[in-house]
Short mmCIF file of C-alpha atoms in Angstrom, two decimals:
data_model
loop_
_atom_site.label_atom_id
_atom_site.label_comp_id
_atom_site.label_asym_id
_atom_site.label_seq_id
_atom_site.Cartn_x
_atom_site.Cartn_y
_atom_site.Cartn_z
CA GLY A 1 105.76 2.95 -73.76
CA GLN A 2 102.93 1.41 -74.54
CA ASN A 3 99.99 0.96 -72.07
CA ILE A 4 96.47 -0.07 -71.51
CA ASP A 5 94.28 1.43 -68.53
CA GLN A 6 91.15 -0.02 -67.22
CA PRO A 7 89.04 -0.41 -64.33
CA THR A 8 89.85 -3.23 -61.98
CA GLU A 9 86.45 -4.21 -60.86
CA MET A 10 82.90 -2.58 -61.68
CA THR A 11 79.47 -3.83 -60.02
CA ALA A 12 76.09 -3.37 -61.50
CA THR A 13 72.68 -4.19 -61.20
CA GLU A 14 70.92 -6.86 -63.66
CA GLY A 15 68.52 -5.06 -65.91
CA ALA A 16 70.97 -1.83 -65.82
CA ILE A 17 73.41 -0.29 -68.38
CA VAL A 18 77.15 -0.30 -67.53
CA GLN A 19 80.18 1.30 -69.19
CA ILE A 20 83.62 0.09 -69.11
CA ASN A 21 86.35 2.77 -70.11
CA CYS A 22 89.73 1.79 -71.30
CA THR A 23 92.50 4.54 -72.10
CA TYR A 24 95.55 3.32 -74.75
CA GLN A 25 98.60 4.56 -75.49
CA THR A 26 100.41 2.56 -78.35
CA SER A 27 103.25 2.93 -80.83
CA GLY A 28 100.94 3.04 -83.82
CA PHE A 29 97.27 2.01 -83.88
CA ASN A 30 95.38 -0.55 -85.62
CA GLY A 31 92.18 -0.74 -83.88
CA LEU A 32 90.88 -1.27 -80.45
CA PHE A 33 89.30 -4.87 -79.45
CA TRP A 34 87.30 -5.60 -76.66
CA TYR A 35 87.16 -9.30 -75.47
CA GLN A 36 84.91 -11.22 -72.61
CA GLN A 37 86.37 -13.77 -70.29
CA HIS A 38 84.53 -15.72 -68.10
CA ALA A 39 86.33 -17.72 -65.08
CA GLY A 40 88.77 -20.47 -66.32
CA GLU A 41 87.79 -19.98 -69.92
CA ALA A 42 89.55 -18.30 -73.01
CA PRO A 43 88.53 -14.93 -74.02
CA THR A 44 85.89 -14.47 -76.51
CA PHE A 45 85.62 -11.49 -79.12
CA LEU A 46 83.21 -8.84 -78.47
CA SER A 47 84.10 -5.90 -80.84
CA TYR A 48 86.39 -4.05 -82.84
CA ASN A 49 86.65 -0.50 -83.51
CA VAL A 50 89.29 1.32 -85.94
CA LEU A 51 87.52 4.56 -86.92
CA ASP A 52 85.94 6.93 -84.31
CA GLY A 53 82.53 6.23 -83.29
CA LEU A 54 80.01 3.72 -81.87
CA GLU A 55 79.59 0.22 -82.93
CA GLU A 56 76.37 -1.16 -82.01
CA LYS A 57 76.15 -5.02 -81.74
CA GLY A 58 72.72 -6.04 -79.82
CA ARG A 59 73.08 -5.48 -75.89
CA PHE A 60 76.75 -4.50 -76.45
CA SER A 61 78.35 -1.43 -77.82
CA SER A 62 82.00 0.11 -78.26
CA PHE A 63 83.21 3.52 -78.85
CA LEU A 64 86.31 4.90 -79.82
CA SER A 65 87.99 8.21 -79.94
CA ARG A 66 91.41 7.88 -81.55
CA SER A 67 92.25 11.47 -80.90
CA LYS A 68 91.90 10.96 -76.87
CA GLY A 69 92.98 7.22 -76.93
CA TYR A 70 89.58 6.19 -75.28
CA SER A 71 87.48 3.54 -75.63
CA TYR A 72 84.33 2.46 -73.73
CA LEU A 73 82.37 -0.81 -73.99
CA LEU A 74 78.60 -0.36 -73.20
CA LEU A 75 76.74 -3.19 -72.02
CA LYS A 76 72.95 -2.78 -71.64
CA GLU A 77 70.00 -4.72 -70.02
CA LEU A 78 72.46 -6.46 -67.84
CA GLN A 79 71.86 -10.24 -67.35
CA MET A 80 73.44 -12.52 -64.96
CA LYS A 81 75.45 -14.22 -67.48
CA ASP A 82 77.22 -11.09 -68.22
CA SER A 83 79.49 -11.43 -65.21
CA ALA A 84 82.83 -11.59 -66.33
CA SER A 85 85.94 -9.95 -67.13
CA TYR A 86 86.10 -7.70 -69.94
CA LEU A 87 89.42 -7.12 -71.56
CA CYS A 88 90.44 -4.23 -73.66
CA ALA A 89 93.40 -4.65 -76.22
CA ALA A 90 94.79 -2.20 -78.70
CA SER A 91 96.79 -3.51 -81.99
CA ASP A 92 99.89 -1.53 -82.49
CA SER A 93 101.79 -0.92 -85.57
CA ASN A 94 102.88 -4.30 -86.04
CA TYR A 95 99.59 -5.76 -85.30
CA GLN A 96 100.18 -6.90 -82.07
CA LEU A 97 97.99 -6.79 -79.46
CA ILE A 98 98.77 -4.86 -76.36
CA TRP A 99 96.40 -5.94 -73.45
CA GLY A 100 94.96 -4.38 -70.62
CA ALA A 101 94.69 -5.95 -67.26
CA GLY A 102 90.74 -6.54 -67.52
CA THR A 103 87.95 -5.35 -65.78
CA LYS A 104 85.90 -7.72 -63.49
CA LEU A 105 82.37 -7.11 -63.72
CA ILE A 106 79.70 -8.24 -60.98
CA ILE A 107 76.40 -8.50 -61.73
CA LYS A 108 73.96 -8.25 -58.67
CA PRO A 109 70.17 -9.23 -58.86
CA GLY B 1 84.45 -20.67 -88.90
CA ALA B 2 87.57 -19.86 -87.31
CA VAL B 3 87.72 -22.44 -84.47
CA VAL B 4 90.95 -22.79 -82.80
CA SER B 5 91.32 -26.09 -80.49
CA GLN B 6 93.83 -27.02 -77.91
CA HIS B 7 94.88 -30.02 -76.48
CA PRO B 8 95.14 -31.24 -73.67
CA SER B 9 92.50 -29.01 -71.77
CA TRP B 10 94.25 -29.62 -68.50
CA VAL B 11 97.53 -31.47 -67.46
CA ILE B 12 98.97 -32.48 -64.33
CA CYS B 13 102.42 -33.17 -64.15
CA LYS B 14 105.20 -33.84 -61.65
CA SER B 15 108.27 -31.53 -61.13
CA GLY B 16 110.83 -31.65 -63.68
CA THR B 17 108.89 -33.49 -66.49
CA SER B 18 108.19 -31.81 -69.86
CA VAL B 19 104.76 -31.05 -71.00
CA LYS B 20 103.36 -30.48 -74.88
CA ILE B 21 100.44 -28.40 -75.68
CA GLU B 22 98.96 -28.39 -79.17
CA CYS B 23 97.19 -25.49 -80.71
CA ARG B 24 95.19 -26.36 -84.15
CA SER B 25 93.29 -23.84 -86.28
CA LEU B 26 90.55 -26.31 -87.43
CA ASP B 27 89.12 -24.11 -90.24
CA PHE B 28 91.66 -21.73 -91.64
CA GLN B 29 95.34 -21.45 -92.07
CA ALA B 30 96.77 -19.48 -89.19
CA THR B 31 99.69 -17.81 -90.73
CA THR B 32 100.50 -16.49 -87.22
CA MET B 33 100.01 -17.77 -83.72
CA PHE B 34 100.49 -16.58 -80.31
CA TRP B 35 101.13 -18.15 -76.87
CA TYR B 36 99.69 -16.60 -73.50
CA ARG B 37 100.12 -17.40 -69.88
CA GLN B 38 97.47 -16.06 -67.62
CA PHE B 39 97.76 -16.68 -63.64
CA PRO B 40 94.81 -16.20 -61.40
CA LYS B 41 93.27 -12.71 -61.37
CA GLN B 42 95.72 -11.44 -63.73
CA SER B 43 95.31 -10.65 -67.43
CA LEU B 44 96.79 -12.28 -70.28
CA MET B 45 100.50 -12.12 -70.71
CA LEU B 46 101.92 -12.93 -74.45
CA MET B 47 104.81 -15.39 -74.09
CA ALA B 48 105.68 -15.66 -77.89
CA THR B 49 104.53 -15.20 -81.30
CA SER B 50 105.27 -17.46 -84.03
CA ASN B 51 105.01 -17.43 -87.71
CA GLU B 52 104.98 -20.70 -89.61
CA GLY B 53 107.94 -22.22 -90.88
CA SER B 54 110.16 -19.50 -88.85
CA LYS B 55 111.65 -19.35 -85.55
CA ALA B 56 109.12 -17.85 -82.72
CA THR B 57 109.77 -14.44 -81.22
CA TYR B 58 110.00 -14.26 -77.37
CA GLU B 59 108.92 -11.75 -74.98
CA GLN B 60 111.31 -10.23 -73.02
CA GLY B 61 111.62 -12.51 -69.80
CA VAL B 62 110.09 -15.50 -71.37
CA GLU B 63 113.11 -18.35 -71.65
CA LYS B 64 112.99 -19.53 -74.90
CA ASP B 65 114.90 -23.04 -73.97
CA LYS B 66 112.20 -23.51 -71.28
CA PHE B 67 109.49 -22.64 -73.48
CA LEU B 68 109.95 -24.48 -77.04
CA ILE B 69 107.36 -23.63 -79.87
CA ASN B 70 107.24 -25.20 -82.95
CA HIS B 71 105.08 -23.58 -85.98
CA ALA B 72 105.48 -26.35 -88.38
CA SER B 73 102.43 -26.20 -90.28
CA LEU B 74 99.81 -23.34 -90.90
CA THR B 75 97.32 -25.28 -88.71
CA LEU B 76 99.27 -26.38 -85.85
CA SER B 77 101.54 -25.08 -83.42
CA THR B 78 102.90 -26.34 -80.22
CA LEU B 79 104.37 -25.45 -76.98
CA THR B 80 106.74 -27.50 -74.69
CA VAL B 81 107.32 -26.75 -71.14
CA THR B 82 110.34 -28.42 -70.47
CA SER B 83 111.52 -29.49 -66.93
CA ALA B 84 108.34 -28.07 -65.57
CA HIS B 85 108.23 -26.49 -62.03
CA PRO B 86 105.29 -25.63 -59.59
CA GLU B 87 105.53 -22.03 -60.67
CA ASP B 88 105.05 -22.66 -64.30
CA SER B 89 101.56 -23.93 -63.14
CA SER B 90 99.21 -21.81 -65.33
CA PHE B 91 96.72 -21.19 -67.78
CA TYR B 92 97.92 -21.39 -71.08
CA ILE B 93 96.29 -19.96 -74.10
CA CYS B 94 96.85 -19.95 -77.54
CA SER B 95 95.51 -17.90 -80.44
CA ALA B 96 95.75 -17.79 -84.20
CA ARG B 97 95.63 -15.18 -86.55
CA ASP B 98 95.37 -15.22 -90.48
CA LEU B 99 95.78 -12.34 -92.63
CA VAL B 100 93.99 -13.37 -95.71
CA GLU B 101 91.52 -10.58 -96.85
CA GLY B 102 87.74 -11.52 -96.09
CA LEU B 103 88.43 -13.76 -93.34
CA ASN B 104 90.12 -11.60 -91.05
CA SER B 105 90.20 -8.23 -92.40
CA TYR B 106 91.07 -6.65 -89.12
CA ASN B 107 93.41 -9.01 -87.90
CA GLU B 108 91.45 -10.55 -85.20
CA GLN B 109 92.77 -13.17 -82.92
CA PHE B 110 90.81 -16.32 -82.37
CA PHE B 111 91.44 -17.92 -79.21
CA GLY B 112 91.62 -21.51 -78.13
CA PRO B 113 89.83 -22.87 -75.31
CA GLY B 114 93.26 -22.90 -73.05
CA THR B 115 95.18 -25.46 -71.11
CA ARG B 116 95.40 -25.43 -67.51
CA LEU B 117 98.75 -26.66 -66.33
CA THR B 118 99.41 -27.92 -62.67
CA VAL B 119 102.88 -28.87 -61.84
CA LEU B 120 102.90 -30.84 -58.46
#
């Protein structure tokens, strides 16, 4: 079957770095997405990886290893506004997104 | 670019009534639209996928007669919750995707802001 695993909750300190991991199993693979979702709001796109390696975009970076079925989202210089849920989603052979349950990130001052 | 709107943003209705939610792609043509439901502290649950001009494909466990989806044009899809009950209270989110090269070369889904439905 198809499955996405990511931690339920993580806590980090303002100004620090945090890495949110995601493992996936899908029927076919057409890329890995990361979305940010604040409480009561719709998800917003953060990153997309389809090739192995690291994609850097400002304070956020995303990594993919296709052979391991593994991705992570790296957030640097954490700010209080980064407190949100981070959703990992893999695109399968039909380009349908398989969603993880999300990782709630709590930032402490 | 790639803006998706939803209307209404929130709605409160009595049990047994029907509610229609609209999803519009404002600056692109959405060949495919997705409807999700999200309960508090849970992840997105895909309800159905609709392609313009054809019938929606519903996920297992989603009643097609209760959740009516219409995707009559490339910029508008509607979800009607028929005979709503309190257990239908949830956050409903639509997303849209266009496969035209250049706009969406990696099939990103653009999300609407969501509609919070409360059934009394």
